[in-house]
Short mmCIF file of C-alpha atoms in Angstrom, two decimals:
data_model
loop_
_atom_site.label_atom_id
_atom_site.label_comp_id
_atom_site.label_asym_id
_atom_site.label_seq_id
_atom_site.Cartn_x
_atom_site.Cartn_y
_atom_site.Cartn_z
CA MET A 1 60.36 111.84 174.92
CA SER A 2 59.27 108.70 176.75
CA ALA A 3 61.07 105.38 176.38
CA ALA A 4 58.09 104.03 174.43
CA GLY A 5 58.21 107.00 172.05
CA GLU A 6 61.93 106.60 171.51
CA GLN A 7 61.61 102.92 170.69
CA LEU A 8 58.69 103.52 168.31
CA ASP A 9 60.71 106.18 166.49
CA LYS A 10 63.61 103.73 166.25
CA LEU A 11 61.29 101.09 164.76
CA VAL A 12 59.95 103.59 162.22
CA GLU A 13 63.55 104.45 161.24
CA ILE A 14 64.42 100.74 160.86
CA MET A 15 61.39 100.27 158.62
CA ALA A 16 62.41 103.22 156.46
CA ARG A 17 65.93 101.76 156.11
CA LEU A 18 64.55 98.36 155.13
CA ARG A 19 62.47 99.98 152.36
CA SER A 20 65.30 102.23 151.13
CA GLN A 21 67.37 101.68 148.00
CA ASP A 22 70.10 99.91 149.98
CA GLY A 23 67.62 98.09 152.21
CA CYS A 24 66.25 94.54 152.17
CA PRO A 25 65.10 93.21 148.76
CA TRP A 26 62.22 91.25 150.34
CA ASP A 27 60.89 94.24 152.29
CA ARG A 28 61.15 96.43 149.19
CA GLU A 29 59.00 94.00 147.18
CA GLN A 30 56.05 93.98 149.58
CA ASP A 31 52.74 95.78 149.09
CA LEU A 32 49.37 95.87 150.85
CA ARG A 33 48.17 92.67 149.19
CA SER A 34 51.32 90.62 149.86
CA LEU A 35 51.36 91.65 153.54
CA ARG A 36 47.76 90.63 154.28
CA PRO A 37 48.52 87.01 155.27
CA TYR A 38 51.39 88.12 157.51
CA LEU A 39 49.18 90.60 159.36
CA THR A 40 46.56 87.92 159.92
CA GLU A 41 49.16 85.36 161.03
CA GLU A 42 50.78 87.75 163.51
CA ALA A 43 47.40 88.66 165.02
CA PHE A 44 46.57 85.00 165.61
CA GLU A 45 50.02 84.35 167.09
CA VAL A 46 49.34 87.14 169.59
CA ILE A 47 46.07 85.41 170.52
CA ASP A 48 47.91 82.10 170.98
CA GLU A 49 50.32 83.68 173.43
CA MET A 50 47.46 85.43 175.25
CA ASP A 51 45.91 82.01 175.78
CA ARG A 52 49.19 80.63 177.14
CA VAL A 53 49.51 83.55 179.58
CA ALA A 54 45.89 83.04 180.70
CA GLU A 55 46.82 79.44 181.56
CA GLY A 56 49.76 80.60 183.70
CA GLY A 57 52.42 80.68 180.99
CA PRO A 58 55.24 83.23 180.56
CA TRP A 59 54.63 86.79 179.37
CA ARG A 60 57.86 87.19 177.41
CA ALA A 61 56.65 85.38 174.30
CA LEU A 62 53.54 87.60 174.26
CA CYS A 63 55.81 90.66 174.32
CA GLU A 64 57.67 89.34 171.26
CA GLU A 65 54.48 88.53 169.34
CA LEU A 66 53.05 91.99 170.08
CA GLY A 67 56.28 93.39 168.65
CA ASP A 68 55.79 91.33 165.46
CA LEU A 69 52.23 92.69 165.16
CA LEU A 70 53.41 96.24 165.76
CA PHE A 71 55.99 95.79 162.99
CA GLN A 72 53.16 94.96 160.58
CA ILE A 73 51.40 98.20 161.51
CA VAL A 74 54.61 100.20 161.05
CA PHE A 75 55.17 98.41 157.72
CA HIS A 76 51.73 99.37 156.40
CA ALA A 77 52.16 102.95 157.59
CA ARG A 78 55.47 103.13 155.76
CA LEU A 79 53.85 101.97 152.51
CA ALA A 80 51.24 104.69 152.88
CA GLU A 81 53.88 107.32 153.69
CA GLU A 82 55.82 106.47 150.54
CA LEU A 83 52.65 107.19 148.54
CA GLY A 84 52.04 110.45 150.40
CA GLU A 85 48.86 109.13 152.07
CA PHE A 86 49.65 109.13 155.80
CA SER A 87 52.48 108.33 158.24
CA MET A 88 52.89 106.41 161.49
CA ALA A 89 52.41 109.71 163.30
CA ASP A 90 49.02 110.08 161.59
CA VAL A 91 48.06 106.56 162.68
CA SER A 92 48.92 107.38 166.29
CA ARG A 93 47.18 110.76 166.13
CA SER A 94 44.04 109.20 164.66
CA ILE A 95 43.55 106.65 167.44
CA SER A 96 44.45 109.23 170.12
CA GLU A 97 41.80 111.63 168.86
CA LYS A 98 39.25 108.82 168.58
CA LEU A 99 39.84 107.60 172.14
CA THR A 100 39.64 111.14 173.48
CA SER A 101 36.37 111.95 171.72
CA ARG A 102 34.76 108.66 172.74
CA HIS A 103 35.56 109.15 176.41
CA PRO A 104 34.14 112.56 177.27
CA HIS A 105 33.60 111.32 180.85
CA VAL A 106 37.38 111.03 181.14
CA PHE A 107 38.79 113.76 178.90
CA GLY A 108 35.79 116.13 178.77
CA GLU A 109 34.45 118.64 181.25
CA ARG A 110 33.70 117.46 184.77
CA GLN A 111 30.99 118.54 187.12
CA ALA A 112 31.73 120.93 189.97
CA ASP A 113 31.93 118.08 192.48
CA GLY A 114 34.64 116.43 190.40
CA THR A 115 32.55 113.51 189.14
CA PRO A 116 32.58 112.88 185.40
CA GLN A 117 29.62 113.81 183.26
CA PRO A 118 27.39 110.88 182.23
CA LEU A 119 28.94 108.76 179.51
CA ALA A 120 27.58 109.77 176.12
CA ASN A 121 25.94 107.06 174.12
CA TRP A 122 28.72 105.12 172.37
CA ALA A 123 26.62 104.38 169.29
CA LYS A 124 25.71 108.05 168.99
CA LEU A 125 29.35 109.09 169.19
CA LYS A 126 30.38 106.66 166.48
CA ALA A 127 27.47 107.77 164.28
CA GLU A 128 28.66 111.36 164.60
CA GLU A 129 32.17 110.26 163.60
CA ARG A 130 30.85 108.45 160.51
CA LYS A 131 28.74 111.44 159.52
CA LYS A 132 31.74 113.72 159.83
CA LYS A 133 33.82 111.40 157.62
CA THR A 134 31.27 110.28 155.01
CA GLY A 135 28.39 112.75 155.26
CA ARG A 136 25.96 110.09 156.56
CA GLU A 137 25.43 108.24 159.79
CA GLY A 138 25.53 104.79 158.18
CA SER A 139 24.56 101.68 160.11
CA VAL A 140 25.04 100.85 163.76
CA LEU A 141 26.55 97.58 162.51
CA ASP A 142 29.27 99.30 160.50
CA GLY A 143 32.77 98.55 161.69
CA VAL A 144 32.43 94.82 162.22
CA PRO A 145 34.88 93.39 159.65
CA THR A 146 33.32 90.92 157.20
CA GLY A 147 36.62 89.01 157.26
CA ALA A 148 36.54 88.48 161.03
CA PRO A 149 36.05 84.91 162.34
CA ALA A 150 32.34 84.13 162.03
CA LEU A 151 31.63 83.54 165.73
CA LEU A 152 33.43 86.73 166.70
CA ARG A 153 31.56 88.71 164.05
CA ALA A 154 28.19 87.31 165.15
CA GLU A 155 28.86 88.30 168.74
CA ARG A 156 29.99 91.80 167.80
CA LEU A 157 26.92 92.31 165.58
CA THR A 158 24.56 91.47 168.43
CA GLU A 159 26.56 93.69 170.77
CA LYS A 160 26.31 96.67 168.44
CA ALA A 161 22.57 96.13 167.91
CA SER A 162 22.05 95.96 171.68
CA ARG A 163 23.46 99.48 172.08
CA ILE A 164 20.27 100.96 170.61
CA GLY A 165 17.97 98.63 172.56
CA PHE A 166 17.58 95.78 170.03
CA ASP A 167 18.22 92.95 172.46
CA TRP A 168 16.63 90.21 174.54
CA PRO A 169 15.51 91.38 177.99
CA SER A 170 17.05 88.43 179.84
CA LEU A 171 19.33 85.42 179.61
CA GLN A 172 16.33 83.09 179.93
CA GLU A 173 14.87 84.42 176.67
CA VAL A 174 18.23 84.00 174.92
CA ARG A 175 18.27 80.37 176.09
CA ALA A 176 14.71 79.88 174.90
CA LYS A 177 15.65 81.21 171.45
CA LEU A 178 18.55 78.76 171.30
CA TYR A 179 16.21 75.85 172.11
CA GLU A 180 13.83 77.08 169.42
CA GLU A 181 16.63 77.16 166.84
CA LEU A 182 17.80 73.68 167.87
CA GLY A 183 14.29 72.37 167.22
CA GLU A 184 14.31 73.91 163.75
CA LEU A 185 17.75 72.37 163.14
CA ASP A 186 16.33 68.93 164.04
CA GLU A 187 13.59 69.47 161.44
CA ALA A 188 16.18 70.45 158.82
CA ILE A 189 18.25 67.34 159.60
CA ALA A 190 15.16 65.18 159.19
CA SER A 191 14.31 66.85 155.87
CA GLY A 192 17.73 66.15 154.39
CA ASN A 193 17.60 69.49 152.58
CA ARG A 194 21.14 70.85 152.44
CA ASP A 195 20.14 74.50 152.10
CA GLU A 196 17.76 74.28 155.07
CA LEU A 197 20.39 72.50 157.13
CA GLU A 198 22.96 75.23 156.47
CA HIS A 199 20.36 77.91 157.25
CA GLU A 200 19.27 76.39 160.56
CA LEU A 201 22.78 75.43 161.67
CA GLY A 202 23.81 79.05 161.06
CA ASP A 203 20.89 80.24 163.23
CA VAL A 204 21.99 77.89 166.03
CA LEU A 205 25.57 79.14 165.89
CA PHE A 206 24.37 82.75 165.81
CA SER A 207 22.18 82.11 168.86
CA LEU A 208 25.15 80.52 170.66
CA ALA A 209 27.24 83.60 169.91
CA ASN A 210 24.48 85.78 171.38
CA LEU A 211 24.33 83.53 174.44
CA ALA A 212 28.11 83.91 174.78
CA ARG A 213 27.71 87.70 174.81
CA PHE A 214 25.01 87.53 177.50
CA THR A 215 27.16 85.33 179.73
CA GLN A 216 30.26 87.47 179.02
CA THR A 217 32.09 84.39 177.74
CA PRO A 218 33.38 85.23 174.24
CA ALA A 219 32.37 82.43 171.88
CA GLU A 220 35.56 82.66 169.85
CA ASP A 221 37.69 82.26 172.98
CA ALA A 222 35.56 79.42 174.34
CA LEU A 223 35.73 77.49 171.05
CA ARG A 224 39.44 78.13 170.65
CA MET A 225 40.14 76.78 174.14
CA ALA A 226 37.90 73.77 173.46
CA SER A 227 39.96 73.11 170.32
CA ARG A 228 43.14 73.28 172.41
CA ARG A 229 41.72 70.76 174.89
CA PHE A 230 40.72 68.49 172.02
CA THR A 231 44.24 68.73 170.57
CA THR A 232 45.87 67.93 173.92
CA ARG A 233 43.60 64.97 174.59
CA PHE A 234 43.88 63.57 171.07
CA GLN A 235 47.67 63.84 171.12
CA HIS A 236 47.55 61.97 174.44
CA ILE A 237 45.69 59.17 172.64
CA GLU A 238 48.33 59.14 169.89
CA SER A 239 51.19 58.99 172.38
CA ALA A 240 49.50 56.24 174.37
CA LEU A 241 48.87 54.13 171.28
CA ARG A 242 52.46 54.52 170.12
CA ALA A 243 53.66 53.48 173.58
CA GLU A 244 51.47 50.37 173.35
CA GLY A 245 52.78 49.56 169.88
CA ILE A 246 49.35 49.99 168.23
CA PRO A 247 49.54 51.64 164.79
CA LEU A 248 47.39 54.73 164.39
CA GLY A 249 44.12 53.83 162.72
CA GLU A 250 44.04 50.28 164.07
CA ALA A 251 42.79 50.95 167.63
CA THR A 252 39.11 50.49 168.43
CA LEU A 253 36.95 53.44 169.36
CA GLU A 254 36.46 51.98 172.85
CA HIS A 255 40.25 51.73 173.29
CA MET A 256 40.79 55.33 172.23
CA ASP A 257 37.92 56.47 174.46
CA ARG A 258 39.69 55.00 177.47
CA HIS A 259 42.78 57.06 176.73
CA TRP A 260 40.57 60.12 176.11
CA ASP A 261 38.98 59.68 179.53
CA ALA A 262 42.43 59.29 181.08
CA ALA A 263 43.53 62.61 179.53
CA LYS A 264 40.41 64.32 180.91
CA ALA A 265 41.11 62.89 184.36
CA VAL A 266 44.61 64.33 184.24
CA GLU A 267 43.18 67.76 183.37
CA LYS A 268 40.77 67.65 186.29
CA GLY A 269 43.55 66.61 188.66
CA LEU A 270 45.70 69.62 187.83
CA PRO A 271 45.44 72.59 190.21
CA PRO A 272 44.52 75.95 188.66
CA PRO A 273 47.39 78.42 188.30
CA LEU A 274 47.85 80.40 191.52
CA ARG A 275 49.53 83.33 189.74
CA VAL A 276 50.25 84.70 186.32
CA PRO A 277 54.06 85.01 186.21
CA ARG A 278 55.77 87.74 184.24
CA ALA A 279 58.53 85.74 182.60
CA PRO A 280 60.60 82.58 183.08
CA LEU A 281 63.49 83.20 185.45
CA VAL A 282 65.44 79.97 185.08
CA ALA A 283 66.03 77.82 182.00
CA LEU A 284 67.71 74.42 182.12
CA ARG A 285 69.05 73.09 178.81
CA LEU A 286 69.87 69.40 178.70
CA PRO A 287 71.28 67.46 175.73
CA VAL A 288 69.77 63.99 175.17
CA THR A 289 70.70 61.21 172.77
CA ASP A 290 67.12 60.35 171.71
CA LEU A 291 65.10 63.56 171.43
CA ALA A 292 62.03 61.79 170.00
CA ALA A 293 61.74 59.43 172.97
CA GLN A 294 62.35 62.29 175.39
CA ARG A 295 59.68 64.44 173.75
CA ALA A 296 57.13 61.60 173.73
CA PHE A 297 57.70 61.00 177.45
CA TRP A 298 57.64 64.66 178.50
CA ASP A 299 54.64 65.51 176.32
CA ARG A 300 52.73 63.09 178.55
CA LEU A 301 54.43 63.97 181.82
CA ALA A 302 54.49 67.78 181.66
CA PRO A 303 50.71 68.28 182.06
CA LEU A 304 50.76 66.01 185.12
CA LEU A 305 53.24 68.41 186.73
CA GLY A 306 51.29 71.51 185.77
CA TRP A 307 53.74 72.36 182.98
CA SER A 308 53.01 72.82 179.29
CA ALA A 309 54.87 72.18 176.07
CA GLU A 310 56.14 75.36 174.45
CA ARG A 311 56.45 76.17 170.80
CA GLY A 312 60.06 76.26 169.73
CA ALA A 313 62.59 75.00 167.24
CA ALA A 314 61.97 71.60 165.66
CA ASP A 315 65.25 70.27 167.03
CA GLU A 316 64.36 70.88 170.67
CA ALA A 317 61.61 70.02 173.14
CA ALA A 318 60.75 72.80 175.60
CA TYR A 319 58.46 72.83 178.64
CA GLY A 320 57.66 75.52 181.16
CA ASP A 321 55.44 76.63 184.03
CA GLY A 322 56.00 80.34 183.52
CA LEU A 323 58.77 80.55 186.10
CA TYR A 324 61.10 77.76 184.91
CA ARG A 325 61.84 76.18 181.54
CA LEU A 326 63.24 72.81 180.53
CA VAL A 327 64.78 72.55 177.09
CA PHE A 328 65.94 69.21 175.72
CA THR A 329 68.25 69.30 172.69
CA PRO A 330 69.98 66.59 170.63
CA GLY A 331 73.42 65.78 171.99
CA PRO A 332 75.69 63.24 173.65
CA GLY A 333 73.71 63.29 176.88
CA THR A 334 74.37 64.99 180.19
CA PRO A 335 77.16 63.35 182.22
CA SER A 336 76.40 62.89 185.93
CA PRO A 337 73.33 65.18 185.87
CA PRO A 338 72.04 66.45 189.24
CA THR A 339 68.61 65.46 190.52
CA VAL A 340 66.05 68.12 189.65
CA THR A 341 63.18 68.56 192.09
CA PHE A 342 59.69 69.78 191.23
CA GLY A 343 57.43 71.14 193.94
CA ALA A 344 54.08 69.32 194.18
CA PRO A 345 50.88 71.11 195.28
CA SER A 346 49.95 68.27 197.67
CA ALA A 347 50.93 64.79 198.86
CA GLU A 348 47.89 63.49 196.98
CA ALA A 349 49.25 64.94 193.72
CA VAL A 350 52.49 63.01 194.28
CA GLU A 351 50.59 59.77 194.75
CA ARG A 352 48.47 60.41 191.67
CA LEU A 353 51.63 60.86 189.64
CA ARG A 354 53.12 57.68 191.11
CA THR A 355 50.01 55.69 190.12
CA LEU A 356 50.03 57.09 186.61
CA LEU A 357 53.72 56.40 186.08
CA GLU A 358 53.72 52.84 187.40
CA GLY A 359 53.55 50.56 184.39
CA THR A 360 52.06 53.22 182.09
CA SER A 361 55.06 55.28 181.01
CA PRO A 362 57.60 53.49 178.82
CA GLY A 363 61.13 54.65 179.50
CA CYS A 364 60.32 55.78 183.03
CA ALA A 365 62.12 54.09 185.93
CA LEU A 366 60.69 54.64 189.40
CA GLU A 367 63.26 54.51 192.17
CA GLY A 368 62.60 53.04 195.62
CA GLY A 369 59.37 52.81 197.54
CA GLY A 370 59.47 56.47 198.44
CA ALA A 371 58.00 58.25 201.42
CA THR A 372 54.54 59.74 201.26
CA GLY A 373 54.67 63.01 199.39
CA ARG A 374 57.81 62.25 197.41
CA ILE A 375 58.64 60.28 194.23
CA THR A 376 61.91 59.87 192.32
CA PHE A 377 62.15 58.61 188.73
CA ARG A 378 64.37 58.60 185.64
CA ASP A 379 63.20 59.58 182.16
CA PRO A 380 64.22 57.88 178.85
CA ALA A 381 67.45 59.90 178.79
CA GLY A 382 68.38 58.62 182.23
CA LEU A 383 67.93 62.05 183.83
CA ARG A 384 66.84 61.86 187.48
CA TRP A 385 63.80 63.83 188.70
CA GLU A 386 62.04 64.22 192.02
CA TYR A 387 58.46 65.31 192.63
CA ALA A 388 57.91 66.28 196.24
CA PHE A 389 55.29 68.02 198.32
CA GLY A 390 56.77 70.90 200.25
CA ALA A 391 59.72 71.37 197.84
CA HIS A 392 60.42 74.79 196.32
#
């Protein structure tokens, strides 16, 4: 048996023990309905970690979240097995058979020259599967969950319809349809009719989802990443206002817009990740006397260095670039800490950081004039850091 098979068997055994008479009371109380929110939550946590990896973050957290999602699948299979419906082995067998039948060009017969036979029509294969199960072919649109996020569902519906030829011939016509729907939305806005407004706004969103499919840019992913950018920029505004002593809600829109533009400038100044690392190799844990001040400072500084804040315990502040991690925890402070050096992508990046830190970061103390391509500073906890071009 492979290592993966052994570990899956072990997980199935753990699940059986948890549900046994001498197992865990909480696990024994669960049923299909009570587990629904956990399954949904774990799936979204996997997506969160996928986004972090795509931005150059560590892979290890994704591994853990995939494990949590797998546990939900094993849990549901166990509930079914207890009722005599199916087991985890049946779940695995079902998907294996499905993948094999849907890829005849891989698992089916090959031509004499060794090339695979033409790929059978995917929609036709799925229709045959439905007919075998239910006695009827059903709809091409079957299989898109009604509970899926609306943008994702819209995109998948248009994708399935396109498989039998119901599709726009070109991207230009998809764009034209979007413009048409926007015009109808303007008319609905002018009318003030709530039902018409909902109808036309829905058509615009559906057209955008179709455009996303044509450009191979999933709408759900694009909107989720836009929401992340909004969150980062807005939290930059909050941190900046706190640093200036301006209570939230009392700043003018123009004032907040300036901080918003500053956050966007920082984003544009950051180099794209050059690699997608597998896991953090080094973690540095440092106790600090004022965790709140440290977190406020590093929440602003980390993006300037190409690092990102990581989700963790409430009593710590963690940051990483996929290879290294910094973790600040409450404590008496670090006596005689060494200077920690970050490698900068260019001398210009060092000077940009110097300009941003001078007079704009409370609690930060710049040290010396510094040579071109190197800057040294202390954070609110008094820890000494160096940002230098050419350092590793």
